[in-house]
mmCIF file of C-alpha atoms and ligand atoms in Angstrom:
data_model
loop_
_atom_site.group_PDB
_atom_site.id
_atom_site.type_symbol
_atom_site.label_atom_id
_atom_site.label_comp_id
_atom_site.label_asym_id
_atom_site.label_seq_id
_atom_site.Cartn_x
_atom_site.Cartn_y
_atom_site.Cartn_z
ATOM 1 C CA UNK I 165 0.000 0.000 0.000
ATOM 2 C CA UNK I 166 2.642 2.122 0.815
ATOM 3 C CA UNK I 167 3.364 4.597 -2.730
ATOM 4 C CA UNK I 168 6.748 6.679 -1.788
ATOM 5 C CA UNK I 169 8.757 7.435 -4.768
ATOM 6 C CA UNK I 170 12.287 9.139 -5.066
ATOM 7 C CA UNK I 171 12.275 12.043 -6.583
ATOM 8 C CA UNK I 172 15.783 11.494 -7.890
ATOM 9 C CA UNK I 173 14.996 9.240 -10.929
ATOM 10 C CA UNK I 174 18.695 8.072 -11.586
ATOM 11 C CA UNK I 175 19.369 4.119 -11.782
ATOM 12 C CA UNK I 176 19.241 2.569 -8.295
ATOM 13 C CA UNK I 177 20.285 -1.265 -7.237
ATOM 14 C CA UNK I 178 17.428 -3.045 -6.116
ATOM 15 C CA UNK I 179 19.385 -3.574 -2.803
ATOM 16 C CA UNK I 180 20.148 -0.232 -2.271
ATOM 17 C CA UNK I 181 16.384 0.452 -3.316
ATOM 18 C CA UNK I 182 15.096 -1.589 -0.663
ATOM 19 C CA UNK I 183 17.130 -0.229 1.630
ATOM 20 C CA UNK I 184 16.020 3.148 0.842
ATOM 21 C CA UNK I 185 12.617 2.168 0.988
ATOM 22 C CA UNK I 186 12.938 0.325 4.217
ATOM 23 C CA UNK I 187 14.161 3.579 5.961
ATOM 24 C CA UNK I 188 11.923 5.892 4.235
ATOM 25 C CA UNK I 189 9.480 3.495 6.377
ATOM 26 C CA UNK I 190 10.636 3.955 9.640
ATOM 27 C CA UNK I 191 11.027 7.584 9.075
ATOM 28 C CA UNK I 192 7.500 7.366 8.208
ATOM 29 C CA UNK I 193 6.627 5.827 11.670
ATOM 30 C CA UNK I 194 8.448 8.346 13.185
ATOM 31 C CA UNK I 195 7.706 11.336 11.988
ATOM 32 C CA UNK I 196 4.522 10.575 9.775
ATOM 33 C CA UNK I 197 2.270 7.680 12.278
ATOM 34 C CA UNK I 198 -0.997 9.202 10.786
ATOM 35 C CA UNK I 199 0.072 8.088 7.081
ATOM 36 C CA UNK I 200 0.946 4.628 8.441
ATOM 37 C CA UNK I 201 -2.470 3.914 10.462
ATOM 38 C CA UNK I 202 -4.229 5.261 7.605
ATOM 39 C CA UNK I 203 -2.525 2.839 5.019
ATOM 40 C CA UNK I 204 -3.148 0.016 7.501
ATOM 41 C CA UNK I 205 -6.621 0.915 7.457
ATOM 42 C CA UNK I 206 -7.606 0.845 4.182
ATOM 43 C CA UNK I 207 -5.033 -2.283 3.483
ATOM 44 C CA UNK I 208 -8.032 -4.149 5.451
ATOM 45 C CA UNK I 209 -11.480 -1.820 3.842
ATOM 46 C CA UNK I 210 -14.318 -3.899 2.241
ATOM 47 C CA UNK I 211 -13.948 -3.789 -1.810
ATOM 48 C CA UNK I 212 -16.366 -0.905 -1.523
ATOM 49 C CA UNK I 213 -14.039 1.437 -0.478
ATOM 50 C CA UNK I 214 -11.846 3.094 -2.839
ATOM 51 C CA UNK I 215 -8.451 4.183 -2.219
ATOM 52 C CA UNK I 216 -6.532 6.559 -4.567
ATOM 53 C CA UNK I 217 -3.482 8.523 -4.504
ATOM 54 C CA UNK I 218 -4.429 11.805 -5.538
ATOM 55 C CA UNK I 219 -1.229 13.467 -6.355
ATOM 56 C CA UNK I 220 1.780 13.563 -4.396
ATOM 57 C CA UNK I 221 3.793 15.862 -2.227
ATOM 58 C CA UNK I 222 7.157 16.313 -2.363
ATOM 59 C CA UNK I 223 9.489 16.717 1.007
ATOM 60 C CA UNK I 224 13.447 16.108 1.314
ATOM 61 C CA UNK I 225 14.280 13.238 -0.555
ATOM 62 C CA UNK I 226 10.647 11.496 -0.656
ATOM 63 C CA UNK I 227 7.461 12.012 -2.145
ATOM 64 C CA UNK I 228 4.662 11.223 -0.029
ATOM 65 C CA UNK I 229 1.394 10.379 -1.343
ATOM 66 C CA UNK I 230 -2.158 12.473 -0.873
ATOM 67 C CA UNK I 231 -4.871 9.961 -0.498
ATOM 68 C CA UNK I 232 -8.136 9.991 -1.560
ATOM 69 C CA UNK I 233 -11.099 7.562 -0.664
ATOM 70 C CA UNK I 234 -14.383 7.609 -1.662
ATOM 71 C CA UNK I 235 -17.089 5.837 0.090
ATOM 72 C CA UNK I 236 -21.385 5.240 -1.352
ATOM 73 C CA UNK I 237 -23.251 6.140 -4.145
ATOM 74 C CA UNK I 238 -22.002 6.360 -7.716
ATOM 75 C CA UNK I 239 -24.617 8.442 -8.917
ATOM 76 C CA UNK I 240 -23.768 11.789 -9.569
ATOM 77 C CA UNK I 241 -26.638 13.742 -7.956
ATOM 78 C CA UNK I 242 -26.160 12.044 -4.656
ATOM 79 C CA UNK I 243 -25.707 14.203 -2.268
ATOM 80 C CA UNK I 244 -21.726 14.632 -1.103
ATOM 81 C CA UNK I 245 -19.850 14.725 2.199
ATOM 82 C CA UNK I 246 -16.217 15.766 1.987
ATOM 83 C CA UNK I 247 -14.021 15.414 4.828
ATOM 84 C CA UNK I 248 -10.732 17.165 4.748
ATOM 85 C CA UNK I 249 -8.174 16.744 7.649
ATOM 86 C CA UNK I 250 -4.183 17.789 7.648
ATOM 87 C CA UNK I 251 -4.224 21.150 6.034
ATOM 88 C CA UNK I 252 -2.326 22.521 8.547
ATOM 89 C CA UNK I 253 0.742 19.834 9.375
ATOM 90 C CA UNK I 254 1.005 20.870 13.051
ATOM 91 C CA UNK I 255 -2.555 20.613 13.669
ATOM 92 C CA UNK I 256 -2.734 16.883 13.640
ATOM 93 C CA UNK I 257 -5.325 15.987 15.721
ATOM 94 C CA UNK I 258 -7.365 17.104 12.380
ATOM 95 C CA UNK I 259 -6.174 13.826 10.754
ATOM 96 C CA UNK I 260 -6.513 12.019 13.440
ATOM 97 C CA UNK I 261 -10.240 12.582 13.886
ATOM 98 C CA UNK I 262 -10.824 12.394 10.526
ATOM 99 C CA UNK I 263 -8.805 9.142 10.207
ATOM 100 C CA UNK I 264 -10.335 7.702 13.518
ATOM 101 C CA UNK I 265 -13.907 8.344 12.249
ATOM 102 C CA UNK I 266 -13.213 6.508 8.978
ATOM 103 C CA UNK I 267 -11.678 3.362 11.433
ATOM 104 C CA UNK I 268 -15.301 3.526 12.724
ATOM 105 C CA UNK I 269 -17.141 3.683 9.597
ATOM 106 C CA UNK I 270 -15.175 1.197 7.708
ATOM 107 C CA UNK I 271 -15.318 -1.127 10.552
ATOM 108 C CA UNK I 272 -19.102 -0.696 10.690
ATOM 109 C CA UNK I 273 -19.390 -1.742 6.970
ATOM 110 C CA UNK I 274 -19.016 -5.277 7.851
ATOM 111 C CA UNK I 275 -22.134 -5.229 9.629
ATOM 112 C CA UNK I 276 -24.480 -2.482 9.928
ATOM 113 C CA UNK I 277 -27.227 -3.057 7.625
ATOM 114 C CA UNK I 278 -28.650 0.344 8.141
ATOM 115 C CA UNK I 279 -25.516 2.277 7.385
ATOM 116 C CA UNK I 280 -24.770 0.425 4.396
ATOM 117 C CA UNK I 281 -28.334 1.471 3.126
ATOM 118 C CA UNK I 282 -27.656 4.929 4.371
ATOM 119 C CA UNK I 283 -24.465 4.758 1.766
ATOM 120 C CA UNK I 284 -26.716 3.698 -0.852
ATOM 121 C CA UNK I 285 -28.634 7.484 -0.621
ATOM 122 C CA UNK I 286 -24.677 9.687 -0.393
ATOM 123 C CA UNK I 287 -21.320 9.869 -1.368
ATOM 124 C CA UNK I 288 -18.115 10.507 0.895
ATOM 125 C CA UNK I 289 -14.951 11.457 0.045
ATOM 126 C CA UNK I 290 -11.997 11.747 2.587
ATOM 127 C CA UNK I 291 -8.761 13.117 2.104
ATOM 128 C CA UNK I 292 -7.385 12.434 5.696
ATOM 129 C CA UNK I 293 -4.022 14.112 5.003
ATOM 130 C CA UNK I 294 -4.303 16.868 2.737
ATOM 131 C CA UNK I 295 -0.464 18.327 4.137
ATOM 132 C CA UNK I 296 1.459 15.310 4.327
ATOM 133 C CA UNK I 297 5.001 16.999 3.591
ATOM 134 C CA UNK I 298 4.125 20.099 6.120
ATOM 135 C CA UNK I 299 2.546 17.090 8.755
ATOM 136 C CA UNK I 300 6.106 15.065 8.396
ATOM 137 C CA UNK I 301 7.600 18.359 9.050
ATOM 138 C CA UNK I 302 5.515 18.798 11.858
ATOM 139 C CA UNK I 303 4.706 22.606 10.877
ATOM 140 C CA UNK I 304 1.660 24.574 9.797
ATOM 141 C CA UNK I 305 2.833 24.957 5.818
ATOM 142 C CA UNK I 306 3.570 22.276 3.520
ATOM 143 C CA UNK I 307 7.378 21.749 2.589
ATOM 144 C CA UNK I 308 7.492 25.060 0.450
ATOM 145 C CA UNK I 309 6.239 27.863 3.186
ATOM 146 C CA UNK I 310 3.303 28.144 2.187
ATOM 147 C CA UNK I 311 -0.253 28.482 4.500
ATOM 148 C CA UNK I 312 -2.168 26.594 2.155
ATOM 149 C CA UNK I 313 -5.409 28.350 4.016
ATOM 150 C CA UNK I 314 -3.994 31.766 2.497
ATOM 151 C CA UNK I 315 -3.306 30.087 -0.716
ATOM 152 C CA UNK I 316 -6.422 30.453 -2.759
ATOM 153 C CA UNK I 317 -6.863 33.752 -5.446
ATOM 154 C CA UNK I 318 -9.071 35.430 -3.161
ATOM 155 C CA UNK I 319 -8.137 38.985 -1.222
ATOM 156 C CA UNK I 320 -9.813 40.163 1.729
ATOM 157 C CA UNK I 321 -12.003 43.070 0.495
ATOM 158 C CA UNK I 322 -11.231 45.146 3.749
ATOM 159 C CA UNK I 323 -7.758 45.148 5.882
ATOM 160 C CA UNK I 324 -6.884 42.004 6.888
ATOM 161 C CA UNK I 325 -5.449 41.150 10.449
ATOM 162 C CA UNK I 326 -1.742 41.891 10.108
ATOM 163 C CA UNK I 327 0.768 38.844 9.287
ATOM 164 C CA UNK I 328 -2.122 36.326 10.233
ATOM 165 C CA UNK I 329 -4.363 37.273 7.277
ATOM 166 C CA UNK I 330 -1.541 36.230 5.270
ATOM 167 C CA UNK I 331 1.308 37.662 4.294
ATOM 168 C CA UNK I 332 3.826 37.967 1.021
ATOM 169 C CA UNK I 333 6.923 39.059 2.656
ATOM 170 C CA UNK I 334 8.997 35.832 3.232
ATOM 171 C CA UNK I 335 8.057 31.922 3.229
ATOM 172 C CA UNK I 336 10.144 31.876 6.724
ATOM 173 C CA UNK I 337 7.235 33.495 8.135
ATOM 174 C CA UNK I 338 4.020 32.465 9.382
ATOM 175 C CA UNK I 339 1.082 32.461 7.427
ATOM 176 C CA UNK I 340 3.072 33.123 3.768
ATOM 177 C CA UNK I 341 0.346 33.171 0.810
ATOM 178 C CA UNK I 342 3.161 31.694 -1.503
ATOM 179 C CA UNK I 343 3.695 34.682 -4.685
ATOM 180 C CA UNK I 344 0.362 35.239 -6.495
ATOM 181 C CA UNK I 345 2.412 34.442 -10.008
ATOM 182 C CA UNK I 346 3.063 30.565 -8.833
ATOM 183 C CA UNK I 347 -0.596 29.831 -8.677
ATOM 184 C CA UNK I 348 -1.845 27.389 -5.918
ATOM 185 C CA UNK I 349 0.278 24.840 -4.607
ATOM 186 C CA UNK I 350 -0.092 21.229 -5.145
ATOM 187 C CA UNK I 351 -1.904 20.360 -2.027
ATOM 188 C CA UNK I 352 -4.799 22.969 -2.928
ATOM 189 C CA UNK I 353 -4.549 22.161 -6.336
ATOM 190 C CA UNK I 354 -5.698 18.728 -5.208
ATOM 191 C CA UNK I 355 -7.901 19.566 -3.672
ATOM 192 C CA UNK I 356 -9.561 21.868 -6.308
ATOM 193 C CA UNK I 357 -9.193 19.068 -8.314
ATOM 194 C CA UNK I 358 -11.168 16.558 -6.381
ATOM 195 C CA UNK I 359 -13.593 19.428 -5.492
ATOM 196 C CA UNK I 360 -14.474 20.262 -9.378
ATOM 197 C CA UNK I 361 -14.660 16.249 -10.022
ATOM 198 C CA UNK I 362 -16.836 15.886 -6.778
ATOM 199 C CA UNK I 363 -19.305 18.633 -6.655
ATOM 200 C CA UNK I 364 -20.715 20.744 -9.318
ATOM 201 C CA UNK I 365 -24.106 18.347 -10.259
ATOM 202 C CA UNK I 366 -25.329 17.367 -6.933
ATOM 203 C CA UNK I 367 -28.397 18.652 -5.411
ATOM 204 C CA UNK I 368 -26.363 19.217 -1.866
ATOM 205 C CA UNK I 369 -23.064 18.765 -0.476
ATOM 206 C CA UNK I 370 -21.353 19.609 2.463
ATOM 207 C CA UNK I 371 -17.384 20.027 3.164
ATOM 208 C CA UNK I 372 -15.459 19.621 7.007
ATOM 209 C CA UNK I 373 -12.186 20.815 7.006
ATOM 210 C CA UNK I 374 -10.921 19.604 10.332
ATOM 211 C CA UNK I 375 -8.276 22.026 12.414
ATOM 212 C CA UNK I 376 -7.129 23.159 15.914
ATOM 213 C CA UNK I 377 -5.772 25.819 17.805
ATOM 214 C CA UNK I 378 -8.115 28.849 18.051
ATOM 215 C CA UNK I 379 -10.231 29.602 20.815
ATOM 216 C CA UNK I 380 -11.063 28.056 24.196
ATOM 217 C CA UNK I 381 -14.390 26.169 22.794
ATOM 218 C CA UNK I 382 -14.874 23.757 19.586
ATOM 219 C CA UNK I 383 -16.313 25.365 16.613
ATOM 220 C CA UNK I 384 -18.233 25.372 13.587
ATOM 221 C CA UNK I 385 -16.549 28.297 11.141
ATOM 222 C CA UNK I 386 -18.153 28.691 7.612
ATOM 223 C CA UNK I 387 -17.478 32.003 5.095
ATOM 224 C CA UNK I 388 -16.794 34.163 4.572
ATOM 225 C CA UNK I 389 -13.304 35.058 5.412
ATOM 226 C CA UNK I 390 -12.250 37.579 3.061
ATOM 227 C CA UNK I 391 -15.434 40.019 3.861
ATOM 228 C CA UNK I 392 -17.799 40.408 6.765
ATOM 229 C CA UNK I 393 -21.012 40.219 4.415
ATOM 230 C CA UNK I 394 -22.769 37.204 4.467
ATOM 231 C CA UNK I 395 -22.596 34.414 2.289
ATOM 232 C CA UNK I 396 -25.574 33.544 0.029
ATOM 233 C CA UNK I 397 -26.275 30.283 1.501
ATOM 234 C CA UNK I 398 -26.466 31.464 5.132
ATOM 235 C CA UNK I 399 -30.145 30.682 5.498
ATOM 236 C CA UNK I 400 -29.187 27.207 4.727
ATOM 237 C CA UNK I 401 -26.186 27.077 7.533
ATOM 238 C CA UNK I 402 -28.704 28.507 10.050
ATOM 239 C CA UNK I 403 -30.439 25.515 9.769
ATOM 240 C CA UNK I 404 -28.352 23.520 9.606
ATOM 241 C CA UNK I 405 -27.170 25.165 12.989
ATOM 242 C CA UNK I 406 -31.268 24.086 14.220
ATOM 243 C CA UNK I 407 -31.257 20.899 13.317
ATOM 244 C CA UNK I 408 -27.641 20.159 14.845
ATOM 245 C CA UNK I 409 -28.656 21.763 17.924
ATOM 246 C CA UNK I 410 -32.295 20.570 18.824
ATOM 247 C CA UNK I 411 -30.891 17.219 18.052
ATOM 248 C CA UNK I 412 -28.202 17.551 20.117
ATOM 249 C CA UNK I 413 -28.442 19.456 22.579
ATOM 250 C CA UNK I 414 -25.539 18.606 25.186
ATOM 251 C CA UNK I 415 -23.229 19.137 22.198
ATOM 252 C CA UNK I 416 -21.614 22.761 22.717
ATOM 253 C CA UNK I 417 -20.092 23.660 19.182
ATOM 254 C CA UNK I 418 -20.211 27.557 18.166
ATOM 255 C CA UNK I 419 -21.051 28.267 14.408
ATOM 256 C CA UNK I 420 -19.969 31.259 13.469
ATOM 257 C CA UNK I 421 -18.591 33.106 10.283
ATOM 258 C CA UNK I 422 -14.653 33.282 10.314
ATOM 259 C CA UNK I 423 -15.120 36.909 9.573
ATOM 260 C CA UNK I 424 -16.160 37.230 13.140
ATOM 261 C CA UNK I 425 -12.690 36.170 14.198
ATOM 262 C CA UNK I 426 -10.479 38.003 11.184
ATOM 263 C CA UNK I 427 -10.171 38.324 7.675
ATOM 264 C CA UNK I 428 -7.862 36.744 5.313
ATOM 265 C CA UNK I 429 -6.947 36.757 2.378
ATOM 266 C CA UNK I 430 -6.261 33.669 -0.046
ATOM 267 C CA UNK I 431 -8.966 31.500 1.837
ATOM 268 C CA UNK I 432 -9.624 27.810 0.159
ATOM 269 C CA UNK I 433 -13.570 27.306 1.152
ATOM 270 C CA UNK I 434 -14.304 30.988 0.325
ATOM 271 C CA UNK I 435 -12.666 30.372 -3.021
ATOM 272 C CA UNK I 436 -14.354 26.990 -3.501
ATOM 273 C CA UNK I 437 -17.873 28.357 -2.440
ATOM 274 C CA UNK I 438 -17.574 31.164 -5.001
ATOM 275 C CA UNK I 439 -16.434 28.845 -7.419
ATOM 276 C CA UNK I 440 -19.347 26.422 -6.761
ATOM 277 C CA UNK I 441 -22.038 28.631 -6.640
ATOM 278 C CA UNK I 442 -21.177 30.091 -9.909
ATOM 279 C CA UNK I 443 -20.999 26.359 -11.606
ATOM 280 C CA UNK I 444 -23.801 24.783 -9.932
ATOM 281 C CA UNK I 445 -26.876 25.191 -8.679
ATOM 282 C CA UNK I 446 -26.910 22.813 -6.071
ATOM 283 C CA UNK I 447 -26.112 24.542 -1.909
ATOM 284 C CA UNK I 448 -22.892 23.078 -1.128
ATOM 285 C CA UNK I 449 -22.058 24.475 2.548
ATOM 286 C CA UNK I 450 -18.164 24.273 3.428
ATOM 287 C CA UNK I 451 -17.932 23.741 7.051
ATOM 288 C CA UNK I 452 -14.332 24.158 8.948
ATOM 289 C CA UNK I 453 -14.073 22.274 12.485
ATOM 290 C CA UNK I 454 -11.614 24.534 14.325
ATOM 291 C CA UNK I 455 -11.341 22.310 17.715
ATOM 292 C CA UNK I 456 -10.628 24.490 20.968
ATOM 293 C CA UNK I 457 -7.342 23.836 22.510
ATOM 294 C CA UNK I 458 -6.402 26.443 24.112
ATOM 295 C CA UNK I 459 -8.506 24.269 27.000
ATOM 296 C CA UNK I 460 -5.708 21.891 26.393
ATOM 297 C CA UNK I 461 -3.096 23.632 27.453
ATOM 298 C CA UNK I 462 -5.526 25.529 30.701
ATOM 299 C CA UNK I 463 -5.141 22.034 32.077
ATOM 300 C CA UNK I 464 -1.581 21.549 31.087
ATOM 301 C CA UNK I 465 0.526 24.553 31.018
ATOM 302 C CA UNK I 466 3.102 22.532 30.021
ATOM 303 C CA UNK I 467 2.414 22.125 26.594
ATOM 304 C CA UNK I 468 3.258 25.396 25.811
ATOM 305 C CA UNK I 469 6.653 24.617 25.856
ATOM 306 C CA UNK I 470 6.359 22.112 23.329
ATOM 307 C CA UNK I 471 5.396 23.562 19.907
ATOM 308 C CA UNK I 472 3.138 20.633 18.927
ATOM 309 C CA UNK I 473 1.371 21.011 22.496
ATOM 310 C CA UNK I 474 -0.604 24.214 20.742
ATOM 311 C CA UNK I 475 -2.607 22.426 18.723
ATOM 312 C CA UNK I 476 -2.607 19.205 20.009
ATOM 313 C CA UNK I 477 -4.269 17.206 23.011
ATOM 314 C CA UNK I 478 -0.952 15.731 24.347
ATOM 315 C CA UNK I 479 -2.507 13.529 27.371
ATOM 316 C CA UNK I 480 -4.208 10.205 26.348
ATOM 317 C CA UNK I 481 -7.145 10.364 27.703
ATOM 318 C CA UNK I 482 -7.579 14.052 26.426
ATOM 319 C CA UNK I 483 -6.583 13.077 23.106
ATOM 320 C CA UNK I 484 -8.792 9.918 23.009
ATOM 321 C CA UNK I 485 -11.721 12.055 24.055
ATOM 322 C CA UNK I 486 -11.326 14.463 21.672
ATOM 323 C CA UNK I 487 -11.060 11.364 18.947
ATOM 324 C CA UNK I 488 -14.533 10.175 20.020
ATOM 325 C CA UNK I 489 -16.107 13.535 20.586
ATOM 326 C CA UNK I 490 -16.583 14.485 17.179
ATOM 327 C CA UNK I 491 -18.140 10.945 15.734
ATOM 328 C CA UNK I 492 -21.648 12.102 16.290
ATOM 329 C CA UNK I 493 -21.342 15.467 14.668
ATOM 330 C CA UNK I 494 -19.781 13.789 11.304
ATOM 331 C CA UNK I 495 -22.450 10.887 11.017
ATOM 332 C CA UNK I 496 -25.263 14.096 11.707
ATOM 333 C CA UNK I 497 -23.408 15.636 8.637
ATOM 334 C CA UNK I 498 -24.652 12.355 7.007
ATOM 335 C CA UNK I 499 -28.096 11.651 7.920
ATOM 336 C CA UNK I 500 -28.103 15.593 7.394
ATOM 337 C CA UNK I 501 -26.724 15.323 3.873
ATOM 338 C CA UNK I 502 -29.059 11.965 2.726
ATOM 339 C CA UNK I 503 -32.130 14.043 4.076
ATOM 340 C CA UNK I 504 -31.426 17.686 3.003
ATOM 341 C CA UNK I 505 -34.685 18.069 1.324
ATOM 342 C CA UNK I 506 -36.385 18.070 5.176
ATOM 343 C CA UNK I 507 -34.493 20.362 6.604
ATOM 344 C CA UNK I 508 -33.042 22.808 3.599
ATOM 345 C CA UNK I 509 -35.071 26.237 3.727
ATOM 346 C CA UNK I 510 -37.813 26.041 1.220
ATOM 347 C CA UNK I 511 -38.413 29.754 -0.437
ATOM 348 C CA UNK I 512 -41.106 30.871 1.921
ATOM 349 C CA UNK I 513 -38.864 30.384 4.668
ATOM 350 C CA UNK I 514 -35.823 31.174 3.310
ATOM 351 C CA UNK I 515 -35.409 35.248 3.778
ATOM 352 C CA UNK I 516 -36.908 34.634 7.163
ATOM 353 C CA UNK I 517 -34.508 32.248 7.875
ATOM 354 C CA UNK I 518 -31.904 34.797 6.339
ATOM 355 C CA UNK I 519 -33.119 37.736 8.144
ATOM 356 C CA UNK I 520 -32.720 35.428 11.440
ATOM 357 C CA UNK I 521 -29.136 34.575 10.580
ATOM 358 C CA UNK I 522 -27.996 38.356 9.773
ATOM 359 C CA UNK I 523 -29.495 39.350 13.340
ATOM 360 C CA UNK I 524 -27.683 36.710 14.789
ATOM 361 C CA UNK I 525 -24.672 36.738 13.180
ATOM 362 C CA UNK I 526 -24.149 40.019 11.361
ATOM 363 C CA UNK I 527 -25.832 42.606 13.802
ATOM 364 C CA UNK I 528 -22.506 44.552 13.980
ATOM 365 C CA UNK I 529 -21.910 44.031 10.388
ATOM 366 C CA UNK I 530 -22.751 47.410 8.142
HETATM 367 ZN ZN1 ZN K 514 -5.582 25.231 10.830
#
């Protein structure tokens, strides 16, 4: 299963290949466990499950591969759930939620009659590790500098928050929006990839891109991010928002625009929204998980002084809570996705819906 390459294409002995290869492993297990657990995991997925390589990232003398797996219905006007985890390297507890909930899905294929008929009605696609060469790193950018969430051709249309809206001074700096002449990197351009292949016919589709590090409380972010104005399908995130919460209720996430928290510029679901909503008519909703830990470190100060510790639940029992504390909110996005036509704002009650959703959200806003 494993698909590294050497970028160097010159004639190697087999010996010295295998070699190569058999260090590139443990370097792997070292530096790269998600990649590893993941391959295990779909080594041993039902036939139904389809594993790709989507392209590959380069990163010292390997290239590591970007998987993609799909999961239900072939028909194209299925309705879609795309899970994205890994865009930032050091925020890996993204991944690892993402991957853990597929371990749970995969391993309830070999028996659960209902979810197997609940596959029949949507389509999933995962890419677990969008970042591997910036995760292997064990930093936010991939290999080349670059904050692939300031990466997209998008500007902020009012000031953005200094340095974190992105910046073009130097790719030895935080949140570096690579130079607008290169185009998008290869990660994002993966991603765009799968995301023009994936979405434009279907009816209803919803994205989770899964991150850490901001705030004290999990949340729900959706766009904008490069204005404060709200986005056209905000009606349809409100209730989304209802259903979520009346459902369940001891559940504490906090949806809210990322415009709320700062602009940036070169933002990949604002630039994917706009892109879909001019080439479809379907409401495709692109959701960002941005898990709390700043509670992490509350309880254990000293994670600060590890640079990993940020971002990531360091204790095991905090880190296997935070693995199962998510499940339910993915397999809502689901049953939510299979039955959008009960819950999606029909026209009568969509500007009411709207109007709700700009007092709640947008009463500052002018
Ligand atoms: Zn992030």
């Amino acid at each position: 299963m494993t698909e590294l390459r050497n970028l160097t294409p010159h004639r190697v002995i087999p010996a010295e290949q295998a070699r190569r290869d058999r260090q590139q492993r443990g370097r792997l297990r070292t530096f790269l466990p998600e990649l590893v657990d993941l391959e295990r995991l779909l080594a041993e997925a039902p036939g139904s499950v389809t594993t790709r390589v989507a392209d590959y990232a380069g990163v010292s003398d390997m290239t590591l591969p970007i998987y993609r797996v799909d999961i239900g219905s072939e028909r194209e006007d299925a309705p879609a759930v795309l899970l994205v985890g890994g865009v930032h390297g050091l925020e890996r507890i993204g991944s690892q939620v993402v991957i853990a909930w597929l371990g749970t899905l995969i391993s309830r294929m070999g028996w659960d009659q209902s979810l197997l008929r609940l596959l029949e009605d949507i389509h999933i696609t995962v890419l677990p590790i969008l970042n591997p060469g910036g995760m292997y790193l064990n930093q936010r950018s991939n290999p080349n500098g670059v904050d692939l969430m300031r990466n997209a051709p998008i500007k902020a249309q009012e000031r953005s928050t200094f340095m974190l809206g992105g910046q073009r001074f130097s790719r030895h700096l935080p949140w570096y929006t690579g130079a607008p002449e290169t185009g998008m990197e290869v990660e994002n351009l993966t991603l765009e990839s799968v995301i023009r292949e994936l979405l434009p016919d279907r009816p209803f589709s919803v994205a989770l891109d899964c991150h850490s590090g901001f705030g004290w409380q999990d949340q729900i972010w959706f766009p904008y991010a490069y204005r404060r104005r709200p986005m056209r399908g905000i009606a349809s995130v409100l209730a989304l928002k209802l259903i979520w919460e009346q459902a369940y209720p001891n559940h504490d996430y906090r949806f809210e625009p990322q415009s709320r928290h700062y602009l940036t510029h070169g933002d990949l679901w604002d630039y994917f929204y706009k892109q879909i909503n001019r080439d479809s008519n379907g409401i495709f909703l692109p959701l960002t998980l941005e898990m709390g830990s700043w509670r992490w470190i509350r309880k254990r100060p000293r994670q600060l002084f590890r640079l990993d510790g940020f971002f990531n639940p360091l204790v095991p029992h905090r880190h296997r809570r935070v693995l199962r504390s998510h499940l339910a909110w993915i397999d809502f996005l689901l049953h939510a996705a299979a039955s959008h036509r009960h819950w999606l704002p029909d026209p009568a009650s969509e500007s009411m819906l709207r109007e709700a959703a700009i007092m709640h959200w947008y009463r500052d806003t002018n």
